[in-house]
mmCIF file of C-alpha atoms in Angstrom:
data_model
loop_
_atom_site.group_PDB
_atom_site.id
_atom_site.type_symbol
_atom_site.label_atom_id
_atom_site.label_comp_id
_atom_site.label_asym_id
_atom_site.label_seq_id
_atom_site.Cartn_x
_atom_site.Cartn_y
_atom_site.Cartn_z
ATOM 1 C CA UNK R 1 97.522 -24.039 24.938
ATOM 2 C CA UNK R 2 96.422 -27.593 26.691
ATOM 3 C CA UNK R 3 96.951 -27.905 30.558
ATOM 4 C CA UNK R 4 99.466 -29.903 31.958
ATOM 5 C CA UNK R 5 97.584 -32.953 33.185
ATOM 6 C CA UNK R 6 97.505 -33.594 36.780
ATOM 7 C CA UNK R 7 96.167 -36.302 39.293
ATOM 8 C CA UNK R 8 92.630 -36.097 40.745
ATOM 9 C CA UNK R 9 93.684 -36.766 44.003
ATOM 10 C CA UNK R 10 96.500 -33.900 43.891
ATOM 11 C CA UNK R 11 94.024 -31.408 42.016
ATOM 12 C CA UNK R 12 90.862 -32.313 43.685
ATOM 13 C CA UNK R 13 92.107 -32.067 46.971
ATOM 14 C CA UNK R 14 94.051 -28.610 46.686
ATOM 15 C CA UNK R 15 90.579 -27.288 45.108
ATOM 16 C CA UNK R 16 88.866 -28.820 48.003
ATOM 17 C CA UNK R 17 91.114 -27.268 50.675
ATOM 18 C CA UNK R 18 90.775 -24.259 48.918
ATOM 19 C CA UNK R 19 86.910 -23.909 48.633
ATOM 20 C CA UNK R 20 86.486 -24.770 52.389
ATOM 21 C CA UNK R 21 89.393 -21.969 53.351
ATOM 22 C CA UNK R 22 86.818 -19.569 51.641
ATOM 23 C CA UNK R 23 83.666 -20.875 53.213
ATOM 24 C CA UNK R 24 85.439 -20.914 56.815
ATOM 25 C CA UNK R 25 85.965 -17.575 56.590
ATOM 26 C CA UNK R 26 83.031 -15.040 56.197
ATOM 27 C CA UNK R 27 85.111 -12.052 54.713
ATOM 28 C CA UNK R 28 87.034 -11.485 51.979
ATOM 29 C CA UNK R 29 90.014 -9.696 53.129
ATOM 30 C CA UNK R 30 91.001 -6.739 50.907
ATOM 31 C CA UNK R 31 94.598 -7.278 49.199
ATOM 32 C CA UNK R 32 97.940 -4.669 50.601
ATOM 33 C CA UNK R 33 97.427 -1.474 49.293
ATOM 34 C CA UNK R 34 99.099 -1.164 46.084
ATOM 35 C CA UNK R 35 98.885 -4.631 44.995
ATOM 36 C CA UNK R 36 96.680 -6.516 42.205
ATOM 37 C CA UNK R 37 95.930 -10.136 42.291
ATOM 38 C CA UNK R 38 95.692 -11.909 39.636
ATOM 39 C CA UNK R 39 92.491 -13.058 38.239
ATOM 40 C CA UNK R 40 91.113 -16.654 37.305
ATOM 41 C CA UNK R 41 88.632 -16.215 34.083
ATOM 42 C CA UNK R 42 86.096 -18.934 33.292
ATOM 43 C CA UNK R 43 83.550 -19.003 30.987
ATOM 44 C CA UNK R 44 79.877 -20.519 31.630
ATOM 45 C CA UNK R 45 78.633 -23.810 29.887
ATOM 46 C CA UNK R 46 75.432 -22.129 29.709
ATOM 47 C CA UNK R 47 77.116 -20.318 26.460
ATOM 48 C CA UNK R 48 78.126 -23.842 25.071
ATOM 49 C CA UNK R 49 74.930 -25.415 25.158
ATOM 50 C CA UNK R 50 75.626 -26.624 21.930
ATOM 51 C CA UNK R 51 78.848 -28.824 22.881
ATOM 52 C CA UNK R 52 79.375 -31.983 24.724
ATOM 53 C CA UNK R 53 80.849 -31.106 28.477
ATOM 54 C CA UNK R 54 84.069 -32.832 27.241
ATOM 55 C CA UNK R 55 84.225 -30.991 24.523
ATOM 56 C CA UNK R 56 83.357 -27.857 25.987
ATOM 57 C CA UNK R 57 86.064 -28.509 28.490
ATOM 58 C CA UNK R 58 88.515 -29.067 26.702
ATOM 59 C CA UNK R 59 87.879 -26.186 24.810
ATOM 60 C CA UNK R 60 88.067 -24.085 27.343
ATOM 61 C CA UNK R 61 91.423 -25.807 28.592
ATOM 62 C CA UNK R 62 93.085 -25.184 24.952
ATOM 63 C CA UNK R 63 91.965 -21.421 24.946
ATOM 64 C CA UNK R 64 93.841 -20.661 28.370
ATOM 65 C CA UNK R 65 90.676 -20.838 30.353
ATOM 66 C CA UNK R 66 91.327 -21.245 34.368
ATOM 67 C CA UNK R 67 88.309 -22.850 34.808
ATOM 68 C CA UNK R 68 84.563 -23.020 34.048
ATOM 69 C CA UNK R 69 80.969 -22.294 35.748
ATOM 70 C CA UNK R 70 79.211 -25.221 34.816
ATOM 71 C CA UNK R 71 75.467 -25.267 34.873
ATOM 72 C CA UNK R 72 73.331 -28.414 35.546
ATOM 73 C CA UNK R 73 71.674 -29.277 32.907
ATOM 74 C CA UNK R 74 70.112 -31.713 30.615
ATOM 75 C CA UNK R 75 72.942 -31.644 28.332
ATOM 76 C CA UNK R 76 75.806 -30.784 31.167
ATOM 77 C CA UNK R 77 76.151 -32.987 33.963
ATOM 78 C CA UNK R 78 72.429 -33.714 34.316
ATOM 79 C CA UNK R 79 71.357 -33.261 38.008
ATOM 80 C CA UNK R 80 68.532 -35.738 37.059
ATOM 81 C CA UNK R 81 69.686 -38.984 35.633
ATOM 82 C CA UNK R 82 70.946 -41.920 37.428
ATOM 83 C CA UNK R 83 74.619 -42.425 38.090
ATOM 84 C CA UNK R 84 75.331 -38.595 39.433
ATOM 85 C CA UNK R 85 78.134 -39.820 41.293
ATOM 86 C CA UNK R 86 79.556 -41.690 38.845
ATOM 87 C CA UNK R 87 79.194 -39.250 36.060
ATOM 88 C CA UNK R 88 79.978 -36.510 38.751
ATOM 89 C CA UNK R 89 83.817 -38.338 38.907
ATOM 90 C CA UNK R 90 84.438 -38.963 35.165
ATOM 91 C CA UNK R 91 84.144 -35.027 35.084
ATOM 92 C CA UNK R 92 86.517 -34.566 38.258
ATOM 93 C CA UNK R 93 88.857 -36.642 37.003
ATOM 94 C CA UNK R 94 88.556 -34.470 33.266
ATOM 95 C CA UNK R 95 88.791 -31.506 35.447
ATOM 96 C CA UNK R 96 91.685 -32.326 37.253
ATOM 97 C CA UNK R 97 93.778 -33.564 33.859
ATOM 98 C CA UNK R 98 92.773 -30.093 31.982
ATOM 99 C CA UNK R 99 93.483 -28.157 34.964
ATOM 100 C CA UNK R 100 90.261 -26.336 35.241
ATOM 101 C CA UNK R 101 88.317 -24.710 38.236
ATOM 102 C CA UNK R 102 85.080 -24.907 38.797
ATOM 103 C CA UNK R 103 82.040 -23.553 39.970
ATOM 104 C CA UNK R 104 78.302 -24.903 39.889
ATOM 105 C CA UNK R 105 75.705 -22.751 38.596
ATOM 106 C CA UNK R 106 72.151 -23.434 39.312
ATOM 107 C CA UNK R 107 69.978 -21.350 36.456
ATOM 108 C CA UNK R 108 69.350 -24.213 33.861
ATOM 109 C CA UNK R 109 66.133 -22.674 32.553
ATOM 110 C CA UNK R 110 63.897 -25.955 31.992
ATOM 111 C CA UNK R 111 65.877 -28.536 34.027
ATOM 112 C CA UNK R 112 63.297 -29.033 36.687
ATOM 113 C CA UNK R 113 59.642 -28.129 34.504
ATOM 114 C CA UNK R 114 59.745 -28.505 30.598
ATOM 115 C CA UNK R 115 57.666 -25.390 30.293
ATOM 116 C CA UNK R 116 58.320 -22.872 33.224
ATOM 117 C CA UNK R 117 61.478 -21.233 32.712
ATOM 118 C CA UNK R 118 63.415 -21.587 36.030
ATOM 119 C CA UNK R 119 60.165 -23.130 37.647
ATOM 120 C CA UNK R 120 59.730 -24.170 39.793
ATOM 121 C CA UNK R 121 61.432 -21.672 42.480
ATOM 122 C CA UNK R 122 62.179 -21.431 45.879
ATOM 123 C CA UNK R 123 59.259 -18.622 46.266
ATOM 124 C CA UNK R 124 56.435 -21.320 44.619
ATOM 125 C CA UNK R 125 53.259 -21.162 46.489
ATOM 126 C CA UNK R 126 53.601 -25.017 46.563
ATOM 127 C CA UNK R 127 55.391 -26.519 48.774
ATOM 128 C CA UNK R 128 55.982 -29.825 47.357
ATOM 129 C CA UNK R 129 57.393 -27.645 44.422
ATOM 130 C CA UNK R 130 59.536 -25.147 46.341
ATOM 131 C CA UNK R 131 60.845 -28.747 47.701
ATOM 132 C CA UNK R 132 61.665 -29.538 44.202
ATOM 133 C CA UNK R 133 64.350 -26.567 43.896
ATOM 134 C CA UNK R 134 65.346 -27.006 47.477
ATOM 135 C CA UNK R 135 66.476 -30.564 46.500
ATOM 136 C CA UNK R 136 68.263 -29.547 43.110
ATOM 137 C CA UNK R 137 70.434 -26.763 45.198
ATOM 138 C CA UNK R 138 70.911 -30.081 47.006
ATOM 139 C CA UNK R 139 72.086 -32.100 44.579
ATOM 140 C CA UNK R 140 74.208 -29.390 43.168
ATOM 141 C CA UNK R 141 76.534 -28.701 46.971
ATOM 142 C CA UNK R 142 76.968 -32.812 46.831
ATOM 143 C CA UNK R 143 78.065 -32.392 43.126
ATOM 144 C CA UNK R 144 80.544 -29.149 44.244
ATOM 145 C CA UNK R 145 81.655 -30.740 46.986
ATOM 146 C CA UNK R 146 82.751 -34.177 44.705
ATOM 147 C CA UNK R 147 84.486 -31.699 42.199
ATOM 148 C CA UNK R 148 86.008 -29.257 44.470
ATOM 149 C CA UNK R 149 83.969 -26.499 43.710
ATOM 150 C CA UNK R 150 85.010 -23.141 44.942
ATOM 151 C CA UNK R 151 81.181 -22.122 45.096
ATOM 152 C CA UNK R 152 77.309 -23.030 44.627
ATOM 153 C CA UNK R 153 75.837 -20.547 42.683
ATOM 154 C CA UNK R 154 72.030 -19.786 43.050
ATOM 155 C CA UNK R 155 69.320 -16.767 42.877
ATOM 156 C CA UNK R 156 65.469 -16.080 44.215
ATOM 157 C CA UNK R 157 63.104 -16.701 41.218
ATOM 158 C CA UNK R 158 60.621 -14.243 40.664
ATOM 159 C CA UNK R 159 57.639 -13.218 43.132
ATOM 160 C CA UNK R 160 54.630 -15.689 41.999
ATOM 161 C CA UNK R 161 51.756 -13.808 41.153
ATOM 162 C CA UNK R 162 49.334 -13.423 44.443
ATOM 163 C CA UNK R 163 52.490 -13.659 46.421
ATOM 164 C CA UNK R 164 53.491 -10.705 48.775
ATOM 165 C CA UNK R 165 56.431 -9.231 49.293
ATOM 166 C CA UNK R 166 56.676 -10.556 53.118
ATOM 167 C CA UNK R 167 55.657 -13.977 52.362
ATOM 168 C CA UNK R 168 58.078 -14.583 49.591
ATOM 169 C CA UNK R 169 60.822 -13.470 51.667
ATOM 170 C CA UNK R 170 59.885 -15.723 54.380
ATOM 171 C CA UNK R 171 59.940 -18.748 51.823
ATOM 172 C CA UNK R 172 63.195 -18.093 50.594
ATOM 173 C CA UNK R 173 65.090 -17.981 53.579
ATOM 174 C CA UNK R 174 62.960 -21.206 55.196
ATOM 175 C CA UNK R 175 63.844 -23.017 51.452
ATOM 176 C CA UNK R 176 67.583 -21.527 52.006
ATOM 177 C CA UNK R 177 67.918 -22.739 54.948
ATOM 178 C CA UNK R 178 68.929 -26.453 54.276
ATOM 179 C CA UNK R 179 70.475 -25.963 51.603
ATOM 180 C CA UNK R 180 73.258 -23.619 53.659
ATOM 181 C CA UNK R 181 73.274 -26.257 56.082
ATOM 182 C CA UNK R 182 74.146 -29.122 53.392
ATOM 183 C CA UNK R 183 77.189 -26.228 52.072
ATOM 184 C CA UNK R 184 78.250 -25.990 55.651
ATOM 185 C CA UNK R 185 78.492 -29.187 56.021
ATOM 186 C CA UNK R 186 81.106 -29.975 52.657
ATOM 187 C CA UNK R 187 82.729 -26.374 53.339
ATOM 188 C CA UNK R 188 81.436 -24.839 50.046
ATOM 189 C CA UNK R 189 80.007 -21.721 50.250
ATOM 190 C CA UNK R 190 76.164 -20.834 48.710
ATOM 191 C CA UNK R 191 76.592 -18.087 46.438
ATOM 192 C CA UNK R 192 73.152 -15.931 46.062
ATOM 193 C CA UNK R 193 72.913 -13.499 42.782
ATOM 194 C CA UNK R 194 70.871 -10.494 42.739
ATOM 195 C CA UNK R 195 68.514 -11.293 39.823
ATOM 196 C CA UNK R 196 66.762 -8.492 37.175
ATOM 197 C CA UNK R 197 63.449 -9.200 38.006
ATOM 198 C CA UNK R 198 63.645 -11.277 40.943
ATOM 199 C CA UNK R 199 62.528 -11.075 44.848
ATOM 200 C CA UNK R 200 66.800 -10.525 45.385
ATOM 201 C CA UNK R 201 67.374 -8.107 42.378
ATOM 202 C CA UNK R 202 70.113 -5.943 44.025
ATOM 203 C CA UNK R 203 73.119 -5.771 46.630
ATOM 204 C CA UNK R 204 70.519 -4.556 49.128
ATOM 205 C CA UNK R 205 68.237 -7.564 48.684
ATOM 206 C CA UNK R 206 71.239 -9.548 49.224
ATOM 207 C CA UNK R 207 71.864 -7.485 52.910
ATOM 208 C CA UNK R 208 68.324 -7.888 53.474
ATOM 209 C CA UNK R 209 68.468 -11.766 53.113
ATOM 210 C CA UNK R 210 71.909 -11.875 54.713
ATOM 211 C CA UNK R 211 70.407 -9.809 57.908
ATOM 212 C CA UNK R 212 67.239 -11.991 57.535
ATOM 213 C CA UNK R 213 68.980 -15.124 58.582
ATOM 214 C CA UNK R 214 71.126 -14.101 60.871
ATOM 215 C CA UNK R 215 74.526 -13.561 58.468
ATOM 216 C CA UNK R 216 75.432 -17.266 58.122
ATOM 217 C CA UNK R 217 78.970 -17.997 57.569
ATOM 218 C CA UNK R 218 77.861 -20.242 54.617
ATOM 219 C CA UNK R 219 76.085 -17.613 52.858
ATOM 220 C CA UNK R 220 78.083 -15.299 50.056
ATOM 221 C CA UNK R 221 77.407 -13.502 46.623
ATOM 222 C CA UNK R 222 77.526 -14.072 43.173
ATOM 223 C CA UNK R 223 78.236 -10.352 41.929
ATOM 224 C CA UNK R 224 77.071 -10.263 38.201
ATOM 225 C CA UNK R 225 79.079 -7.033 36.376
ATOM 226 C CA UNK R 226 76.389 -7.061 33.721
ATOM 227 C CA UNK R 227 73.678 -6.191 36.478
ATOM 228 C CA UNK R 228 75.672 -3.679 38.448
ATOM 229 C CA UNK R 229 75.759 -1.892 35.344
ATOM 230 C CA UNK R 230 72.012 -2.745 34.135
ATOM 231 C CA UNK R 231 70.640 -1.166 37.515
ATOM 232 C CA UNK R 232 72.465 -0.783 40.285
ATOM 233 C CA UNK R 233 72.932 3.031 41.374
ATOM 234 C CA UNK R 234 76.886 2.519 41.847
ATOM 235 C CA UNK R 235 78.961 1.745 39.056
ATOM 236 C CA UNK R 236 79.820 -1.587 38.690
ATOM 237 C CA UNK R 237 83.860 -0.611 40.082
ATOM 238 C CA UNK R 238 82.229 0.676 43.177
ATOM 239 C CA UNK R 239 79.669 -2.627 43.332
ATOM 240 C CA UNK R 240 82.837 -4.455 43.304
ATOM 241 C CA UNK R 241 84.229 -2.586 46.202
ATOM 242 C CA UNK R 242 81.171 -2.483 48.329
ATOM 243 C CA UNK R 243 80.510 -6.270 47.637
ATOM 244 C CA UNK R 244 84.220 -7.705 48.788
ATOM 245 C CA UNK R 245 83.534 -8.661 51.969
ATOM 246 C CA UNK R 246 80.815 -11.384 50.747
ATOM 247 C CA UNK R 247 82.073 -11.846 47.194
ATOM 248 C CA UNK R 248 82.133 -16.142 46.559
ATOM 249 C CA UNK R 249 81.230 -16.126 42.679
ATOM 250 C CA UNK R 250 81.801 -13.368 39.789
ATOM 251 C CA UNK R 251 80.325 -13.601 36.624
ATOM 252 C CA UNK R 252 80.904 -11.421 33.388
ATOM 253 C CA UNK R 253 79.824 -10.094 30.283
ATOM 254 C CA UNK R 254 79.127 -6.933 28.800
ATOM 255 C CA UNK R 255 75.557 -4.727 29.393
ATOM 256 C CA UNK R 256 73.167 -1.351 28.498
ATOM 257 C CA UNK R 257 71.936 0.673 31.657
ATOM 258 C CA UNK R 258 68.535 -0.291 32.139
ATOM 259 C CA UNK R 259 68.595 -3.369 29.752
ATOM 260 C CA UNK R 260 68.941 -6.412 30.996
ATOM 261 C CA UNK R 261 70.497 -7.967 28.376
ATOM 262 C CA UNK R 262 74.100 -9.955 28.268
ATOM 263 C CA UNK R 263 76.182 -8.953 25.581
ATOM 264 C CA UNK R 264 79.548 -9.649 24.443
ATOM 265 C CA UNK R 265 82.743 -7.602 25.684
ATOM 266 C CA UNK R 266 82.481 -4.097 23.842
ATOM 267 C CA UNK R 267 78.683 -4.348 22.273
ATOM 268 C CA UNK R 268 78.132 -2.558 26.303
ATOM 269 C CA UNK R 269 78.696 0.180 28.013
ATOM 270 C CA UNK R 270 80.575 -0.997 30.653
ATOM 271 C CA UNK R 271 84.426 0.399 31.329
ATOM 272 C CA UNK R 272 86.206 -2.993 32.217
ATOM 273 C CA UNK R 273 89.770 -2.036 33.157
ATOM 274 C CA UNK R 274 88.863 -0.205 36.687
ATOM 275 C CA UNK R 275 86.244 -3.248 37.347
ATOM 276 C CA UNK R 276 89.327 -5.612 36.827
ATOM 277 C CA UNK R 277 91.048 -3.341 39.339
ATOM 278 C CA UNK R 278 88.343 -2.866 41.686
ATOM 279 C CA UNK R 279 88.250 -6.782 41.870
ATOM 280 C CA UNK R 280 91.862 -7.579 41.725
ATOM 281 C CA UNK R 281 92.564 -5.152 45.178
ATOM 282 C CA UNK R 282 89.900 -7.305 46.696
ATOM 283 C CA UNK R 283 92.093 -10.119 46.970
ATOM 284 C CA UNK R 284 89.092 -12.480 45.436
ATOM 285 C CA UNK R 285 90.351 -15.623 44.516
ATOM 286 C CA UNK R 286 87.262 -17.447 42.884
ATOM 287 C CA UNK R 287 86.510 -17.483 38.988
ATOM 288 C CA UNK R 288 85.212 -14.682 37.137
ATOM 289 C CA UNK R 289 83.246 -16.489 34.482
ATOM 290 C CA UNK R 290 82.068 -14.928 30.905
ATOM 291 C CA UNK R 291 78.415 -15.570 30.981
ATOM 292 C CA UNK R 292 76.951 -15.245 27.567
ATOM 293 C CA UNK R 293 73.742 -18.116 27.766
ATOM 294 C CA UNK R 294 72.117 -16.514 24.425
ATOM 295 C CA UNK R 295 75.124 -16.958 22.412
ATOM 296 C CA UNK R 296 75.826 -20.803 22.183
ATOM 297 C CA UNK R 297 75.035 -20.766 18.637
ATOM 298 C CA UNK R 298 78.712 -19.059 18.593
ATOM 299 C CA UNK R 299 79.856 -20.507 21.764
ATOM 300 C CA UNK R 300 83.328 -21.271 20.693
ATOM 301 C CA UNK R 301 83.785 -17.626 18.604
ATOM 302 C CA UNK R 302 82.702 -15.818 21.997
ATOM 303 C CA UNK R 303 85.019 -17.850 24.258
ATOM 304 C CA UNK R 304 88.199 -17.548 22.010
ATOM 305 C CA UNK R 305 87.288 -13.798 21.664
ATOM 306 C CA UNK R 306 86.450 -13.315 25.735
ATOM 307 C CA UNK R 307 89.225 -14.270 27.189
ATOM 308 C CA UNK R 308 92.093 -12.012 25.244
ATOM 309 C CA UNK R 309 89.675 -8.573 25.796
ATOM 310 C CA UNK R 310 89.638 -9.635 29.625
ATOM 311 C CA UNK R 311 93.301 -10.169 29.558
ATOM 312 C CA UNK R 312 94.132 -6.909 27.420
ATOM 313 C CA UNK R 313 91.841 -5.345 30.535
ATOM 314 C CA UNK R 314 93.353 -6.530 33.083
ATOM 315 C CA UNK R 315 96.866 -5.334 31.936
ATOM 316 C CA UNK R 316 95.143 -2.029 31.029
ATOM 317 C CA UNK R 317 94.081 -1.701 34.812
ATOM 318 C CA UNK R 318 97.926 -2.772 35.893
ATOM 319 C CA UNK R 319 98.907 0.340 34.393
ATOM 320 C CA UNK R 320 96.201 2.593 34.980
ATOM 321 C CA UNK R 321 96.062 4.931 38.286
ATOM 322 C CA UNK R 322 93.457 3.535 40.682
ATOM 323 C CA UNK R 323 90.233 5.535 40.907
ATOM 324 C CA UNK R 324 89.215 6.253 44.681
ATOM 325 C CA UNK R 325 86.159 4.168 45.735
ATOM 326 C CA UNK R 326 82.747 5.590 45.409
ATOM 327 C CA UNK R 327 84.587 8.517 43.779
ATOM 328 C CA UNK R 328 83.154 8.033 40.058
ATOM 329 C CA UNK R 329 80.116 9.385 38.700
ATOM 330 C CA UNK R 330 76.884 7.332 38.766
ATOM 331 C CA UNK R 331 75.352 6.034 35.719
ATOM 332 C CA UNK R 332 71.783 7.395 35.664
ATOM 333 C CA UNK R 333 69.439 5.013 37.732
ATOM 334 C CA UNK R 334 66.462 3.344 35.868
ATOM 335 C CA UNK R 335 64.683 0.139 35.734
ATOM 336 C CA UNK R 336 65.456 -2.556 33.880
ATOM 337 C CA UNK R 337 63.581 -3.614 30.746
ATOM 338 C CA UNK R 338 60.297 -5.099 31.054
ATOM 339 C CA UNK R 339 61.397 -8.301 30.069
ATOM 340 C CA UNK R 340 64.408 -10.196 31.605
ATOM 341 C CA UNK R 341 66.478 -12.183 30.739
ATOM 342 C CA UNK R 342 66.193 -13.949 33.916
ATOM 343 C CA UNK R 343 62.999 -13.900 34.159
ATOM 344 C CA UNK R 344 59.884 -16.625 33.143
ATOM 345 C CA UNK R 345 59.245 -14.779 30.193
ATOM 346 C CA UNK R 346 62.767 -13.836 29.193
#
């Protein structure tokens, strides 16, 4: 059913509040013992490529939606254009009368270079072009900040060829560095996700970033469920767990071991109800949003479908006996497939 509308001022500035509550404070507390919290679904623009923003917006408002990730794009919110600001408030104010969240996502695949998928990166061995991502991460904390974002979302890129493994670490956290400054600045925390493919592929590339630069208050973690089940060597209940304390962003969708590959709820192998637990007893607070980018051709079939199987999960995990952490058996570790989705060949 459609949202209530409600001011900009009222709902900009309570998201605004919120989002710099969660950037001020560097852990995620974990909820009372016993307790579930409930959980704020989104679902990505990246799977409604094919709809205007308003109309993907409002869709998402009509279908019970809490809120959205929306990626920069060409077609959504172009980080590009002229008028940003301008076109930046038309959508705060269409936020604020649908009632929607928000976070930004960053992974627009040719938004930047017309024929490098995510290119150029923040591990180029240009500079001027590692500049070029540096200032769209930019672009998108002055865009959260106008919309009350709750987080930035952003990953790595993958290791250039002729690149070593100590340099490109280097270059990401010198190009990171900014850009945490500029979300510590507007209170809105910078939300890294462990890419398939890329230099920070898992929850111990994000540690080894984290300790890298010194744990900055600014910097948290998208958690993607798909990956922690696509290669992780935890399940993706006990990634949840072991990822609370830094958890700023959670995206969603179904996945094979080993394949990276986003797939809609139940075409996966994943076991959502004790993930929707695991995450609940965290206390997290952000938007979990359904993340399906190779499915806009049915964008509006996969949204109205997402949302009821998360719900019917999420009452399914009310009811269900929590599992003790890092108490379930291991899906068998293996690499991901050869070609990723988040990757320049994907």
């Amino acid at each position: 059913m459609s949202r209530d509308a409600r001011s900009f001022e009222s709902g900009a500035g309570s998201s605004r509040a919120s989002g710099a509550q969660t950037a001020a404070s560097p852990r995620t507390a974990l909820a009372p013992p016993g307790t579930l919290t409930s959980l704020r679904f989104g679902y990505g623009t990246n799977g409604l490529a094919d709809l205007r923003l308003d109309d993907a917006l409002a869709l998402l408002a009509d279908l019970g939606y809490d809120g959205v990730g929306l990626t920069l794009d060409h077609m959504h919110l172009d980080p590009l254009a002229p008028g940003l600001a301008a076109r930046t408030s038309r959508v705060a104010h269409r936020l604020a009368a649908l009632g929607l969240g928000v976070t930004i996502e960053t992974g627009a695949r040719y938004v930047l270079d017309p024929r490098r998928k995510h290119g150029p990166s923040l591990l180029d061995p240009d500079p001027a072009d590692r500049a070029r991502r540096v200032d769209l991460l930019l672009r998108a904390v002055r865009v959260a900040a106008d919309l009350g974002a709750h987080a930035v979302h952003c990953f790595s890129g993958v290791v250039p060829d002729g690149t070593g493994t100590d340099s490109a670490w280097k270059r990401l956290a010198e190009t990171l560095t900014p850009v945490l400054d500029a979300a510590a600045s507007v209170g809105i925390p910078l939300a890294v996700e462990p890419e398939p493919g890329h230099l920070l592929g898992t929850l111990a590339d994000f540690h080894h970033l984290r300790s890298a630069l010194g744990d900055p208050e600014p910097l948290g973690l998208t958690l993607d469920i798909g990956h922690c089940q696509c290669l992780e060597p935890l399940p993706p209940a006990d990634c949840v767990r072991a990822a609370a304390p830094w958890l700023r962003h959670v995206q969603i969708e179904d996945m094979r071991r080993g394949v990276h590959e986003h797939l809609p709820f139940g075409d996966g192998e994943i076991d959502f109800p004790p993930v929707l637990a695991a995450l609940a007893a965290t206390g997290y607070q952000g938007l979990t949003v359904v993340e399906l980018p190779r499915h806009s051709h049915a964008g509006p079939h996969f949204a109205a479908h997402s949302l009821p199987f998360l719900r019917h999960a999420e009452r399914t995990a009310a009811t269900t006996p929590p599992v003790p952490a890092f108490q379930q058996t291991a899906p068998p570790h293996g690499a991901p497939s050869a070609t990723h989705e988040g990757s320049s060949t994907g």
